[in-house]
Amino acid sequence: MTDREVFLNNLATKSGRARHQLADNPLVPVNDLPETTLSGKSQDELLEIARKNSEGVHVTFQTTTKAELPATLNAFIKAKLVDMKDDPYQADDHNHLLLPTSDLYADFGLESWKQGLTDPAPTYWKPDASREENIQTAEHAGAAIAFADYLLAESGTITAATTPGQGRTFHFLPVHYLAIVRKSRILPRSRQAMDRYDPMLKSGELVTSNINFITGPSNTGDIEMVLVVGVHGPLDMNYLVVEDM
Amino acid sequence: MKTASMIRNSDHDFLTRVKESEQDKFAQKAIASAQDAQWVKREGARQELGNWEDWRNLGEQIRQHVVRYLPDYLEEFSDNVEKNGGHVFFAQTDVEARDFIVELAKKKQAKHVMKSKSMVTTEIGIDKALLEIPGLDLLETDLAEFILQEDDWDEPTHLVFPAIHKNRDQVREVFIKKLGYEGDNDPQHLARFARKVLRERFLKNDFCITGCNFAIADNGWINLDTNEGNADLCMAIPKTQVVVMGMERLVPTLKEAETMDNMLARSAVGQKITTYCTFTNRKTADETDGPEDFYVVILDNGRSNALGTDFEPILQCIRCASCLNVCPIYRHIGGHGYGSIYPGPVGSVLSPVLEGNYDDFADLPYACSVCAACSATCPVKIPLHKLLVKHREIMMDDLHQSQLIEDAVMRVVGLGTGHPSLFRPALGVAHTGTSVIAKKNPQNVKNLYEDGKHLSWMPFVFGGWTKERDFPDPPAHKDGFRKWYKTHKPVEADPKVAAHTAQRQQEIKAEKAKRGEAQHD
């Protein structure tokens, strides 16, 4: 392999520009469009924009209240697992409910709901489980319920930083997927999400190796450009916005 | 420096490739349809965003800035990858990159290797090199690349839609033959079948190779965009990840990555952002999945040939392929016509740059109508058509490389047109020489085709013209234009028409004065 210094010196020589000039010439953006586009909206306005754009990317978009949240989740479980026992994916042993290990259940008032789940009994992504064990658990999930960090109104995107209790494949292996997000976490665009993640990463407030921006279900247009949903990840995508938190 | 040995993907010459492409009627129709559909989606997405020209200015600025300070950004990025516990390898050539990955796969005793779609891994020819390792199996995970792999590694023809040249029946045939598929040709059924095959393989995956849409200098992370999520599954399951990136694919911070992702998705597929847009790195100690061993291979492979030259802007490219999607030449000859893994306008500019000479790709800069649609659509404002003309200039002026006998012809023309004593007699000879095929009636617009004949075939180098267009017979005047012009006086205008024109001009002046508009005449 080429030594780094040799490699970089070669670039400087070919470009005719000296190295180590960046500190004196930082990038000063020519405009502030990333920050100002879609800015100045109320949370109610953002909610409606998010709803429209999420539905535009084949997302089932719902709102609920903290009080109604357990019932809404139960309806999801019933629709995707309990009422779908003949589904070929469930027949193929993809029939578990996958939940994260998280402190957020208490914030959403879901502790007792979680304890009462029996049909099916939930499986969990566990921080102390092995790589193989967690991946297998996620692979056998007929449905997963995740906690999202933010919802981006412009694109209908949920964002989720990987945590020890909610790993990377948590979002990709289950057959059906629902993300819970609170209304106050709806942001205009991806720039506002970066404006939050970046300082948290730099300060150590957020320790993660991976941030997923997910906009609807996995899809492809690779065969005659016909849109096909669910070629790799979940077959469907559900966002559940909790309004009164 | 000849480095990019793997980017040539055809042994046929340009005209043969074009002829082959013209015969593939399905591919031609599919590409035309894709271009039309993408036009609607792309332009709609840009219009909805608003201020697109200002976004382009920002995109251009970010990419130009990175290229200008490339050694500094690479140094910062590689320092941060290593600070995160990853490893960085600088590869001057495709051979160095390939050898490093092959040796690493052997060292890790990799058995099941998966890849997510990436042009740069195609550029270094890693697939075939890995398949030579006994006991190793390799799987392309993007559906299109998977189809091409199963079809005996057919060559991709588009940066974003690699299998655009295949129809559903061809895909079905491949699946029947190679995978035991028993269903119909419905894309939904074909894709669901592929999902099952791919999913089984994902779970065995012990080593993965991905590309990199953008590398983030100030934290050492990488950014990957897909619509299928295949890159995320590739990265999450195995313990080892190798990221291969062209050395120019940097952005300063997460913020610029986010900006470029937005512009990329709108330009590539008319989406606001791709379905999966992931910012990622070597896993932390407390996380379960994700790579424990994280390697980044940073590749030059001829890219530095552009630095400090007129071709430096090509390093701004973000591989959105919008230039392919507006190009009339790409529409006509498809991806295979270019003979490079990088087709379209970007490929015509980039391929000779990567190669460092014009040995294999001298035809490509001439496969351009200079309509400039590519430059107009480019989200980072690369002046693609001007760079293609620059390639021509270098070949003709600096390298004295001719296309067929054009050089000799143009030298004769140059000699003749450079000396009045030769030029004037030549005009007379040309006029007399073509008189045998001249029209009987004087030439005018009306009788250009209605009244006269035209040639549909001419010999020698002129055949290139008549292959595509008719050649009108020359006029039957006794004299050439210059001689005729000297002997004729201007025709006096019809007094009635002149009076009417003068009156109308006065009226227009009066109307303008009434509206308070300035008089410029």
mmCIF file of N, CA and C in Angstrom, chain A residues 1-2 4 7 10 14 17 19-22 25 27-31 33 37 53 125 130-131 134 139 154 164 168-169 172-173 189-191 194-195 202 208-220 222 224-225 228-233 235, chain B residues 34 38 54-55 61 65 68-69 72 75 78-79 89-90 92 96 141-142 144 167-168 192 195 198-199 202 218 221 227-228 230 232 236-238 255 258-259 262 266 272-273 275-283 286-290 304-305 307 312:
data_model
loop_
_atom_site.group_PDB
_atom_site.id
_atom_site.type_symbol
_atom_site.label_atom_id
_atom_site.label_comp_id
_atom_site.label_asym_id
_atom_site.label_seq_id
_atom_site.Cartn_x
_atom_site.Cartn_y
_atom_site.Cartn_z
ATOM 1 N N MET A 1 0.830 -1.195 0.000
ATOM 2 C CA MET A 1 0.000 0.000 0.000
ATOM 3 C C MET A 1 0.871 1.254 0.000
ATOM 4 N N THR A 2 0.316 2.297 -0.563
ATOM 5 C CA THR A 2 1.043 3.544 -0.616
ATOM 6 C C THR A 2 0.975 4.239 0.745
ATOM 7 N N ARG A 4 0.644 7.038 3.474
ATOM 8 C CA ARG A 4 -0.264 8.174 3.455
ATOM 9 C C ARG A 4 0.429 9.466 3.046
ATOM 10 N N PHE A 7 1.048 9.556 -0.602
ATOM 11 C CA PHE A 7 -0.229 9.719 -1.307
ATOM 12 C C PHE A 7 -0.668 11.180 -1.278
ATOM 13 N N ASN A 10 1.596 13.636 -3.133
ATOM 14 C CA ASN A 10 1.389 13.518 -4.577
ATOM 15 C C ASN A 10 0.198 14.377 -5.025
ATOM 16 N N LYS A 14 0.455 17.510 -7.590
ATOM 17 C CA LYS A 14 -0.296 17.538 -8.853
ATOM 18 C C LYS A 14 -1.243 18.730 -8.927
ATOM 19 N N ARG A 17 -1.004 22.994 -5.192
ATOM 20 C CA ARG A 17 -1.429 23.720 -3.995
ATOM 21 C C ARG A 17 -0.776 23.093 -2.762
ATOM 22 N N ARG A 19 -0.182 21.825 1.058
ATOM 23 C CA ARG A 19 -1.034 21.185 2.060
ATOM 24 C C ARG A 19 -1.227 22.119 3.261
ATOM 25 N N HIS A 20 -2.185 21.750 4.094
ATOM 26 C CA HIS A 20 -2.412 22.418 5.373
ATOM 27 C C HIS A 20 -2.776 23.902 5.215
ATOM 28 N N GLN A 21 -3.646 24.157 4.267
ATOM 29 C CA GLN A 21 -4.160 25.519 4.065
ATOM 30 C C GLN A 21 -5.625 25.634 4.507
ATOM 31 N N LEU A 22 -6.209 24.497 4.882
ATOM 32 C CA LEU A 22 -7.641 24.468 5.161
ATOM 33 C C LEU A 22 -8.026 25.293 6.391
ATOM 34 N N ASN A 25 -8.790 28.613 5.553
ATOM 35 C CA ASN A 25 -9.797 28.776 4.490
ATOM 36 C C ASN A 25 -10.982 27.848 4.712
ATOM 37 N N LEU A 27 -14.775 26.296 5.018
ATOM 38 C CA LEU A 27 -15.952 26.433 4.149
ATOM 39 C C LEU A 27 -16.937 27.411 4.769
ATOM 40 N N VAL A 28 -17.251 28.459 4.022
ATOM 41 C CA VAL A 28 -18.286 29.415 4.449
ATOM 42 C C VAL A 28 -19.392 29.317 3.402
ATOM 43 N N PRO A 29 -20.495 28.643 3.737
ATOM 44 C CA PRO A 29 -21.521 28.354 2.717
ATOM 45 C C PRO A 29 -22.026 29.607 2.014
ATOM 46 N N VAL A 30 -22.295 29.465 0.724
ATOM 47 C CA VAL A 30 -22.768 30.617 -0.055
ATOM 48 C C VAL A 30 -24.207 30.995 0.269
ATOM 49 N N ASN A 31 -24.936 30.104 0.894
ATOM 50 C CA ASN A 31 -26.301 30.448 1.298
ATOM 51 C C ASN A 31 -26.728 29.564 2.468
ATOM 52 N N LEU A 33 -29.738 27.895 2.624
ATOM 53 C CA LEU A 33 -30.930 27.157 2.216
ATOM 54 C C LEU A 33 -31.197 25.913 3.057
ATOM 55 N N THR A 37 -34.951 26.460 4.458
ATOM 56 C CA THR A 37 -36.021 25.809 3.699
ATOM 57 C C THR A 37 -36.990 25.143 4.664
ATOM 58 N N ASN A 53 -46.273 13.855 3.428
ATOM 59 C CA ASN A 53 -45.068 13.324 2.781
ATOM 60 C C ASN A 53 -44.798 11.868 3.167
ATOM 61 N N TRP A 125 -34.555 -6.980 21.876
ATOM 62 C CA TRP A 125 -33.139 -6.754 21.527
ATOM 63 C C TRP A 125 -32.430 -6.462 22.848
ATOM 64 N N SER A 130 -25.558 -11.873 22.607
ATOM 65 C CA SER A 130 -24.502 -11.920 21.588
ATOM 66 C C SER A 130 -25.016 -11.354 20.265
ATOM 67 N N ARG A 131 -24.090 -11.078 19.372
ATOM 68 C CA ARG A 131 -24.443 -10.624 18.024
ATOM 69 C C ARG A 131 -25.402 -11.622 17.362
ATOM 70 N N ASN A 134 -29.041 -11.677 19.021
ATOM 71 C CA ASN A 134 -29.886 -10.525 18.681
ATOM 72 C C ASN A 134 -30.301 -10.541 17.214
ATOM 73 N N GLU A 139 -34.436 -11.495 13.135
ATOM 74 C CA GLU A 139 -34.810 -12.218 11.916
ATOM 75 C C GLU A 139 -36.140 -12.945 12.082
ATOM 76 N N GLU A 154 -40.348 17.226 5.860
ATOM 77 C CA GLU A 154 -40.176 17.412 4.416
ATOM 78 C C GLU A 154 -40.200 16.104 3.642
ATOM 79 N N PRO A 164 -27.435 0.361 22.416
ATOM 80 C CA PRO A 164 -27.242 -1.037 22.823
ATOM 81 C C PRO A 164 -28.564 -1.809 22.899
ATOM 82 N N ARG A 168 -28.756 -2.223 14.954
ATOM 83 C CA ARG A 168 -28.913 -1.844 13.541
ATOM 84 C C ARG A 168 -29.935 -2.713 12.816
ATOM 85 N N THR A 169 -29.806 -4.045 12.953
ATOM 86 C CA THR A 169 -30.704 -4.925 12.194
ATOM 87 C C THR A 169 -32.115 -4.921 12.748
ATOM 88 N N PHE A 172 -34.262 -3.594 10.140
ATOM 89 C CA PHE A 172 -34.195 -4.156 8.785
ATOM 90 C C PHE A 172 -34.732 -5.575 8.654
ATOM 91 N N LEU A 173 -34.584 -6.387 9.695
ATOM 92 C CA LEU A 173 -34.936 -7.803 9.553
ATOM 93 C C LEU A 173 -36.417 -8.113 9.781
ATOM 94 N N ARG A 189 -36.590 19.442 8.407
ATOM 95 C CA ARG A 189 -35.795 18.730 7.401
ATOM 96 C C ARG A 189 -34.623 18.006 8.072
ATOM 97 N N SER A 190 -33.827 17.364 7.227
ATOM 98 C CA SER A 190 -32.672 16.618 7.739
ATOM 99 C C SER A 190 -31.613 17.539 8.345
ATOM 100 N N ARG A 191 -31.559 18.803 7.895
ATOM 101 C CA ARG A 191 -30.567 19.705 8.473
ATOM 102 C C ARG A 191 -30.799 19.894 9.973
ATOM 103 N N MET A 194 -29.467 17.013 11.855
ATOM 104 C CA MET A 194 -28.011 17.067 11.979
ATOM 105 C C MET A 194 -27.592 18.126 13.009
ATOM 106 N N ASP A 195 -28.344 19.218 13.049
ATOM 107 C CA ASP A 195 -28.015 20.269 14.022
ATOM 108 C C ASP A 195 -28.160 19.763 15.452
ATOM 109 N N LYS A 202 -20.429 15.068 19.307
ATOM 110 C CA LYS A 202 -19.140 15.699 19.627
ATOM 111 C C LYS A 202 -18.954 15.857 21.131
ATOM 112 N N THR A 208 -22.903 6.528 19.843
ATOM 113 C CA THR A 208 -23.463 5.600 18.852
ATOM 114 C C THR A 208 -22.500 5.502 17.679
ATOM 115 N N SER A 209 -22.655 4.431 16.902
ATOM 116 C CA SER A 209 -21.814 4.278 15.711
ATOM 117 C C SER A 209 -22.634 4.414 14.440
ATOM 118 N N ASN A 210 -23.931 4.653 14.593
ATOM 119 C CA ASN A 210 -24.773 4.500 13.411
ATOM 120 C C ASN A 210 -26.075 5.284 13.583
ATOM 121 N N ILE A 211 -26.410 6.070 12.574
ATOM 122 C CA ILE A 211 -27.701 6.764 12.589
ATOM 123 C C ILE A 211 -28.432 6.425 11.300
ATOM 124 N N ASN A 212 -29.636 5.876 11.463
ATOM 125 C CA ASN A 212 -30.451 5.523 10.297
ATOM 126 C C ASN A 212 -31.493 6.600 10.036
ATOM 127 N N PHE A 213 -31.549 7.064 8.803
ATOM 128 C CA PHE A 213 -32.646 7.889 8.317
ATOM 129 C C PHE A 213 -33.484 6.965 7.425
ATOM 130 N N ILE A 214 -34.718 6.706 7.824
ATOM 131 C CA ILE A 214 -35.540 5.727 7.111
ATOM 132 C C ILE A 214 -36.803 6.408 6.586
ATOM 133 N N THR A 215 -37.027 6.285 5.295
ATOM 134 C CA THR A 215 -38.125 6.989 4.627
ATOM 135 C C THR A 215 -39.008 5.986 3.905
ATOM 136 N N GLY A 216 -39.881 5.371 4.657
ATOM 137 C CA GLY A 216 -40.772 4.384 4.046
ATOM 138 C C GLY A 216 -40.129 3.016 3.983
ATOM 139 N N PRO A 217 -40.867 2.078 3.393
ATOM 140 C CA PRO A 217 -40.363 0.701 3.331
ATOM 141 C C PRO A 217 -39.290 0.519 2.257
ATOM 142 N N SER A 218 -38.475 -0.509 2.448
ATOM 143 C CA SER A 218 -37.470 -0.895 1.462
ATOM 144 C C SER A 218 -38.134 -1.060 0.101
ATOM 145 N N ASN A 219 -37.523 -0.510 -0.929
ATOM 146 C CA ASN A 219 -38.136 -0.638 -2.253
ATOM 147 C C ASN A 219 -37.091 -0.634 -3.348
ATOM 148 N N THR A 220 -37.513 -1.062 -4.529
ATOM 149 C CA THR A 220 -36.610 -1.089 -5.672
ATOM 150 C C THR A 220 -37.388 -0.844 -6.958
ATOM 151 N N ASP A 222 -35.675 -1.943 -9.830
ATOM 152 C CA ASP A 222 -34.630 -2.544 -10.659
ATOM 153 C C ASP A 222 -35.140 -3.456 -11.763
ATOM 154 N N GLU A 224 -37.495 -3.427 -14.759
ATOM 155 C CA GLU A 224 -38.295 -2.566 -15.650
ATOM 156 C C GLU A 224 -38.810 -1.319 -14.948
ATOM 157 N N MET A 225 -38.088 -0.872 -13.926
ATOM 158 C CA MET A 225 -38.423 0.340 -13.177
ATOM 159 C C MET A 225 -39.807 0.279 -12.531
ATOM 160 N N VAL A 228 -41.264 -1.929 -6.512
ATOM 161 C CA VAL A 228 -41.580 -3.109 -5.715
ATOM 162 C C VAL A 228 -41.152 -2.815 -4.286
ATOM 163 N N VAL A 229 -42.071 -3.006 -3.347
ATOM 164 C CA VAL A 229 -41.786 -2.706 -1.940
ATOM 165 C C VAL A 229 -41.339 -3.980 -1.231
ATOM 166 N N GLY A 230 -40.330 -3.832 -0.360
ATOM 167 C CA GLY A 230 -39.951 -4.944 0.504
ATOM 168 C C GLY A 230 -38.975 -5.928 -0.085
ATOM 169 N N VAL A 231 -38.006 -5.445 -0.848
ATOM 170 C CA VAL A 231 -37.051 -6.402 -1.414
ATOM 171 C C VAL A 231 -36.029 -6.861 -0.379
ATOM 172 N N HIS A 232 -35.724 -6.027 0.582
ATOM 173 C CA HIS A 232 -34.772 -6.429 1.628
ATOM 174 C C HIS A 232 -35.345 -6.237 3.036
ATOM 175 N N GLY A 233 -35.761 -5.042 3.339
ATOM 176 C CA GLY A 233 -36.169 -4.709 4.702
ATOM 177 C C GLY A 233 -37.631 -5.021 4.955
ATOM 178 N N LEU A 235 -41.640 -5.162 5.004
ATOM 179 C CA LEU A 235 -42.570 -5.067 3.872
ATOM 180 C C LEU A 235 -43.442 -3.824 3.976
ATOM 181 N N ALA B 34 -37.045 5.251 -19.364
ATOM 182 C CA ALA B 34 -36.458 5.644 -18.075
ATOM 183 C C ALA B 34 -36.087 7.118 -18.079
ATOM 184 N N GLN B 38 -37.737 9.659 -15.516
ATOM 185 C CA GLN B 38 -36.854 10.336 -14.564
ATOM 186 C C GLN B 38 -36.902 11.848 -14.745
ATOM 187 N N ASP B 54 -29.862 28.007 -6.647
ATOM 188 C CA ASP B 54 -29.085 28.359 -5.457
ATOM 189 C C ASP B 54 -28.569 27.101 -4.749
ATOM 190 N N TRP B 55 -29.384 26.043 -4.751
ATOM 191 C CA TRP B 55 -28.902 24.771 -4.200
ATOM 192 C C TRP B 55 -27.703 24.264 -5.005
ATOM 193 N N GLN B 61 -20.170 24.630 -4.509
ATOM 194 C CA GLN B 61 -19.198 25.213 -3.593
ATOM 195 C C GLN B 61 -18.618 24.157 -2.642
ATOM 196 N N HIS B 65 -14.759 23.037 -2.829
ATOM 197 C CA HIS B 65 -13.948 23.286 -1.639
ATOM 198 C C HIS B 65 -13.215 22.014 -1.214
ATOM 199 N N ARG B 68 -10.439 21.261 -3.628
ATOM 200 C CA ARG B 68 -9.338 22.219 -3.493
ATOM 201 C C ARG B 68 -8.442 21.869 -2.302
ATOM 202 N N TYR B 69 -9.057 21.425 -1.224
ATOM 203 C CA TYR B 69 -8.278 21.105 -0.016
ATOM 204 C C TYR B 69 -8.278 19.600 0.243
ATOM 205 N N ASP B 72 -5.857 17.888 2.775
ATOM 206 C CA ASP B 72 -6.174 18.236 4.169
ATOM 207 C C ASP B 72 -7.393 17.458 4.665
ATOM 208 N N GLU B 75 -6.527 13.813 5.186
ATOM 209 C CA GLU B 75 -5.730 13.650 6.405
ATOM 210 C C GLU B 75 -6.661 13.679 7.635
ATOM 211 N N SER B 78 -8.893 10.449 7.687
ATOM 212 C CA SER B 78 -8.171 9.211 8.050
ATOM 213 C C SER B 78 -7.745 9.235 9.510
ATOM 214 N N ASP B 79 -7.372 10.405 10.005
ATOM 215 C CA ASP B 79 -7.055 10.514 11.443
ATOM 216 C C ASP B 79 -8.268 10.102 12.280
ATOM 217 N N PHE B 89 -6.413 2.653 4.434
ATOM 218 C CA PHE B 89 -5.359 2.270 3.506
ATOM 219 C C PHE B 89 -5.470 3.127 2.262
ATOM 220 N N PHE B 90 -4.370 3.700 1.896
ATOM 221 C CA PHE B 90 -4.329 4.549 0.706
ATOM 222 C C PHE B 90 -3.832 3.714 -0.457
ATOM 223 N N GLN B 92 -2.871 3.703 -4.396
ATOM 224 C CA GLN B 92 -2.602 4.535 -5.568
ATOM 225 C C GLN B 92 -3.293 3.972 -6.802
ATOM 226 N N GLU B 96 -3.427 -2.127 -6.179
ATOM 227 C CA GLU B 96 -3.140 -2.024 -4.744
ATOM 228 C C GLU B 96 -4.402 -2.228 -3.912
ATOM 229 N N THR B 141 -25.692 -7.635 -3.436
ATOM 230 C CA THR B 141 -26.959 -7.585 -2.704
ATOM 231 C C THR B 141 -27.983 -6.617 -3.285
ATOM 232 N N ASP B 142 -27.540 -5.637 -4.027
ATOM 233 C CA ASP B 142 -28.496 -4.780 -4.745
ATOM 234 C C ASP B 142 -29.214 -5.654 -5.769
ATOM 235 N N ALA B 144 -30.481 -5.281 -8.700
ATOM 236 C CA ALA B 144 -30.013 -5.215 -10.086
ATOM 237 C C ALA B 144 -28.655 -5.897 -10.234
ATOM 238 N N ASN B 167 -35.292 -7.047 -19.507
ATOM 239 C CA ASN B 167 -36.722 -7.018 -19.249
ATOM 240 C C ASN B 167 -37.104 -8.129 -18.266
ATOM 241 N N ARG B 168 -38.361 -8.128 -17.853
ATOM 242 C CA ARG B 168 -38.809 -9.055 -16.797
ATOM 243 C C ARG B 168 -38.704 -10.504 -17.240
ATOM 244 N N ARG B 192 -39.670 -10.637 -4.633
ATOM 245 C CA ARG B 192 -39.918 -11.367 -3.381
ATOM 246 C C ARG B 192 -39.141 -12.687 -3.348
ATOM 247 N N ARG B 195 -35.726 -11.750 -2.516
ATOM 248 C CA ARG B 195 -35.627 -11.407 -1.096
ATOM 249 C C ARG B 195 -35.304 -12.648 -0.262
ATOM 250 N N LEU B 198 -31.716 -13.840 -0.968
ATOM 251 C CA LEU B 198 -30.735 -12.902 -0.401
ATOM 252 C C LEU B 198 -30.738 -12.946 1.123
ATOM 253 N N ARG B 199 -31.914 -13.044 1.720
ATOM 254 C CA ARG B 199 -32.021 -13.025 3.173
ATOM 255 C C ARG B 199 -31.264 -14.209 3.791
ATOM 256 N N PHE B 202 -27.687 -13.282 3.696
ATOM 257 C CA PHE B 202 -27.307 -12.195 4.600
ATOM 258 C C PHE B 202 -26.886 -12.738 5.955
ATOM 259 N N ASP B 218 -14.766 15.352 9.549
ATOM 260 C CA ASP B 218 -14.529 15.769 10.933
ATOM 261 C C ASP B 218 -14.941 14.737 11.982
ATOM 262 N N TRP B 221 -16.755 9.197 9.927
ATOM 263 C CA TRP B 221 -17.878 8.324 9.573
ATOM 264 C C TRP B 221 -18.015 8.265 8.051
ATOM 265 N N ASN B 227 -32.024 2.583 -1.635
ATOM 266 C CA ASN B 227 -33.474 2.484 -1.492
ATOM 267 C C ASN B 227 -33.896 1.109 -0.981
ATOM 268 N N GLU B 228 -32.990 0.137 -1.104
ATOM 269 C CA GLU B 228 -33.360 -1.222 -0.714
ATOM 270 C C GLU B 228 -32.989 -1.535 0.738
ATOM 271 N N ASN B 230 -30.051 -2.682 1.396
ATOM 272 C CA ASN B 230 -29.083 -3.780 1.313
ATOM 273 C C ASN B 230 -27.739 -3.410 1.920
ATOM 274 N N ASP B 232 -27.248 -1.499 4.455
ATOM 275 C CA ASP B 232 -27.368 -1.544 5.908
ATOM 276 C C ASP B 232 -27.270 -2.973 6.424
ATOM 277 N N ALA B 236 -24.373 -4.413 8.874
ATOM 278 C CA ALA B 236 -24.770 -4.727 10.247
ATOM 279 C C ALA B 236 -24.372 -6.130 10.683
ATOM 280 N N ILE B 237 -24.432 -7.083 9.791
ATOM 281 C CA ILE B 237 -24.340 -8.481 10.212
ATOM 282 C C ILE B 237 -22.897 -8.996 10.387
ATOM 283 N N PRO B 238 -21.991 -8.742 9.451
ATOM 284 C CA PRO B 238 -20.655 -9.333 9.602
ATOM 285 C C PRO B 238 -19.766 -8.573 10.591
ATOM 286 N N LYS B 255 -23.196 17.952 8.277
ATOM 287 C CA LYS B 255 -24.140 18.903 7.682
ATOM 288 C C LYS B 255 -24.031 18.927 6.155
ATOM 289 N N GLU B 258 -25.526 15.806 4.700
ATOM 290 C CA GLU B 258 -26.987 15.915 4.627
ATOM 291 C C GLU B 258 -27.420 16.738 3.405
ATOM 292 N N THR B 259 -26.714 17.844 3.162
ATOM 293 C CA THR B 259 -27.039 18.673 1.994
ATOM 294 C C THR B 259 -26.851 17.889 0.697
ATOM 295 N N ASN B 262 -29.486 15.199 0.025
ATOM 296 C CA ASN B 262 -30.729 15.770 -0.500
ATOM 297 C C ASN B 262 -30.624 16.053 -1.990
ATOM 298 N N ARG B 266 -32.606 13.774 -5.128
ATOM 299 C CA ARG B 266 -33.472 14.482 -6.079
ATOM 300 C C ARG B 266 -32.954 14.334 -7.505
ATOM 301 N N LYS B 272 -36.872 12.905 -2.318
ATOM 302 C CA LYS B 272 -36.331 13.953 -1.448
ATOM 303 C C LYS B 272 -35.093 13.441 -0.727
ATOM 304 N N ILE B 273 -35.142 12.192 -0.394
ATOM 305 C CA ILE B 273 -33.992 11.532 0.228
ATOM 306 C C ILE B 273 -34.183 10.049 -0.059
ATOM 307 N N THR B 275 -34.570 6.040 0.533
ATOM 308 C CA THR B 275 -35.316 5.354 1.596
ATOM 309 C C THR B 275 -34.434 5.095 2.813
ATOM 310 N N TYR B 276 -33.241 4.633 2.559
ATOM 311 C CA TYR B 276 -32.285 4.443 3.659
ATOM 312 C C TYR B 276 -31.091 5.358 3.422
ATOM 313 N N CYS B 277 -30.884 6.247 4.349
ATOM 314 C CA CYS B 277 -29.738 7.158 4.295
ATOM 315 C C CYS B 277 -29.045 6.981 5.641
ATOM 316 N N THR B 278 -27.849 6.433 5.613
ATOM 317 C CA THR B 278 -27.225 5.978 6.858
ATOM 318 C C THR B 278 -25.866 6.626 7.066
ATOM 319 N N PHE B 279 -25.644 7.052 8.288
ATOM 320 C CA PHE B 279 -24.362 7.643 8.693
ATOM 321 C C PHE B 279 -23.757 6.652 9.672
ATOM 322 N N THR B 280 -22.568 6.158 9.387
ATOM 323 C CA THR B 280 -22.134 4.971 10.120
ATOM 324 C C THR B 280 -20.619 4.891 10.274
ATOM 325 N N ASN B 281 -20.232 3.917 11.103
ATOM 326 C CA ASN B 281 -18.868 3.887 11.602
ATOM 327 C C ASN B 281 -18.643 2.526 12.226
ATOM 328 N N ARG B 282 -17.447 2.286 12.730
ATOM 329 C CA ARG B 282 -17.173 1.041 13.463
ATOM 330 C C ARG B 282 -18.042 1.002 14.720
ATOM 331 N N LYS B 283 -18.572 -0.165 15.028
ATOM 332 C CA LYS B 283 -19.515 -0.248 16.149
ATOM 333 C C LYS B 283 -18.846 0.128 17.474
ATOM 334 N N ASP B 286 -20.476 -1.136 23.275
ATOM 335 C CA ASP B 286 -21.740 -1.576 23.872
ATOM 336 C C ASP B 286 -22.779 -2.035 22.853
ATOM 337 N N GLU B 287 -22.505 -1.830 21.585
ATOM 338 C CA GLU B 287 -23.479 -2.241 20.566
ATOM 339 C C GLU B 287 -23.250 -3.695 20.168
ATOM 340 N N THR B 288 -24.317 -4.330 19.697
ATOM 341 C CA THR B 288 -24.230 -5.757 19.380
ATOM 342 C C THR B 288 -23.800 -5.996 17.942
ATOM 343 N N ASP B 289 -24.522 -5.384 17.012
ATOM 344 C CA ASP B 289 -24.204 -5.635 15.601
ATOM 345 C C ASP B 289 -23.469 -4.447 14.996
ATOM 346 N N GLY B 290 -23.008 -4.633 13.776
ATOM 347 C CA GLY B 290 -22.127 -3.636 13.164
ATOM 348 C C GLY B 290 -20.704 -4.171 13.168
ATOM 349 N N SER B 304 -6.152 11.614 -9.578
ATOM 350 C CA SER B 304 -5.243 12.754 -9.401
ATOM 351 C C SER B 304 -4.770 13.311 -10.736
ATOM 352 N N ASN B 305 -4.984 12.562 -11.828
ATOM 353 C CA ASN B 305 -4.661 13.124 -13.149
ATOM 354 C C ASN B 305 -5.454 14.398 -13.422
ATOM 355 N N LEU B 307 -6.304 16.673 -11.089
ATOM 356 C CA LEU B 307 -5.942 17.792 -10.211
ATOM 357 C C LEU B 307 -5.048 18.810 -10.932
ATOM 358 N N GLU B 312 -10.286 19.168 -13.421
ATOM 359 C CA GLU B 312 -10.486 19.077 -11.965
ATOM 360 C C GLU B 312 -11.975 19.043 -11.572
#
